[in-house]
XYZ file of C-alpha atoms in Angstrom:
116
model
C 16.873 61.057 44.454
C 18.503 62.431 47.433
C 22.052 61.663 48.849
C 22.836 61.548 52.552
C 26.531 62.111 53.107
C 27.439 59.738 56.007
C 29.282 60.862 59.274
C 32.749 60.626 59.605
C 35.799 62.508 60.089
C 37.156 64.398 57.256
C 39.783 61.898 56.218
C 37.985 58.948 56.408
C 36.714 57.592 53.214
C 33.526 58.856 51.746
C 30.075 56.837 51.990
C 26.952 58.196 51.207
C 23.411 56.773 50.815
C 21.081 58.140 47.829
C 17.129 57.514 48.267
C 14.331 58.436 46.170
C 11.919 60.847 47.470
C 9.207 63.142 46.322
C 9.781 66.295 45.519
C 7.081 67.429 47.956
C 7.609 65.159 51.124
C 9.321 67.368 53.772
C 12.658 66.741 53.016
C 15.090 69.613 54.909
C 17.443 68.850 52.485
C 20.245 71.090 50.958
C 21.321 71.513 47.505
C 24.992 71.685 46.034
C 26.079 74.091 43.744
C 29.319 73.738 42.498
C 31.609 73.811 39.539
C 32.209 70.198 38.193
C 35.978 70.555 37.176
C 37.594 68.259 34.836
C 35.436 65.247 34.670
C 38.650 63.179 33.625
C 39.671 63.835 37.182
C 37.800 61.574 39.372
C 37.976 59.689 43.083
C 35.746 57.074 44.383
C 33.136 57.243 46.377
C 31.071 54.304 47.755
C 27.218 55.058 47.513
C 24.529 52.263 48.690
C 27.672 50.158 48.740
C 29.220 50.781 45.308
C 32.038 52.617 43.896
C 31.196 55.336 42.037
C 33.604 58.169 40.564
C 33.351 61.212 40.815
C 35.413 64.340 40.301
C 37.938 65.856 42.513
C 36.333 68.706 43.032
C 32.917 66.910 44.157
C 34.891 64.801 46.368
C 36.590 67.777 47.552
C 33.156 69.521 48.382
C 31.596 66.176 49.652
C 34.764 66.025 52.948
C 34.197 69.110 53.467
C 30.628 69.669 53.539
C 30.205 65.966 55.797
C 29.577 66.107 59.462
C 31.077 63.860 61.660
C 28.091 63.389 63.640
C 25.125 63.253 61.344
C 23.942 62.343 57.925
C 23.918 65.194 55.665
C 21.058 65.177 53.205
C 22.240 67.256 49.853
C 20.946 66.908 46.335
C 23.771 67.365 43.954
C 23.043 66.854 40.585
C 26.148 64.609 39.012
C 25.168 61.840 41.396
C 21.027 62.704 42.070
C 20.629 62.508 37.657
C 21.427 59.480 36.102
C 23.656 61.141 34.118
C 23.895 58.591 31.433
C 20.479 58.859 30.836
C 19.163 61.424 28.322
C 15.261 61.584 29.030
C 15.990 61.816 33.071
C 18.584 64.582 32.654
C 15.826 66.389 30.734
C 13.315 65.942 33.179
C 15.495 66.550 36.524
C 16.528 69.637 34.695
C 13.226 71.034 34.604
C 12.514 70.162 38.520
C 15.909 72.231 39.571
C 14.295 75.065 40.011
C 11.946 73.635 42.685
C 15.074 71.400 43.618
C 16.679 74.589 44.825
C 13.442 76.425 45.568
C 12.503 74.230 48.199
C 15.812 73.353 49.591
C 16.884 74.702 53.655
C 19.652 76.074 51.765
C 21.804 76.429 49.020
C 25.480 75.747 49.527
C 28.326 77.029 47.230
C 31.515 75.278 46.625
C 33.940 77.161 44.258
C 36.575 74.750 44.362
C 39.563 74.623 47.622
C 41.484 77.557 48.349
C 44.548 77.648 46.847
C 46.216 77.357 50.174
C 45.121 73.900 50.561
């Protein structure tokens, strides 16, 4: 699965589209690396139309990292993984490396700056 963070301005509320794709199709995505913080911290995001939560400190990555002109296409790995499902986390976890391998790039995010 891959997520495409919708355009908007940095306020606005987050919506975001996740597809699945092969592994080997030409993708240009990027991948998200990122600490999860407290996962009983969470905000909603609406993907394909749902709420989902997530935690503040993916939300906080996910307004920061959107454009407000074009879809951003990012695999992230707490909303890519069914993470309620044991055999699929197993397997995704294996493909990572090639997740990340094959990715345009790699982004970071630590957390906000403590100015914020």
């Amino acid at each position: 699965r891959l997520l495409t963070i919708e355009p908007a301005a940095i306020d606005d509320p987050l919506r975001c589209t996740l597809r699945h794709v092969a592994l080997d199709e030409n993708l240009h995505h990027e991948a998200l690396s990122y600490v999860w913080g407290d996962e009983n911290k969470t905000l909603p995001i609406t993907v394909n139309n749902h709420t989902i939560q997530v935690t503040t400190n993916l939300e906080a990555a996910l307004r920061h990292l959107r454009s407000n002109q074009k879809g951003r296409h990012i695999w992230i790995d707490a909303v890519c993984i069914n993470q309620s499902n044991a055999i699929e986390k197993s397997d995704q976890v294996l493909r990572m490396t090639d997740i990340y391998r094959f990715a345009k790039k790699v982004v970071v995010w630590l957390g906000k700056d403590d100015d914020e």
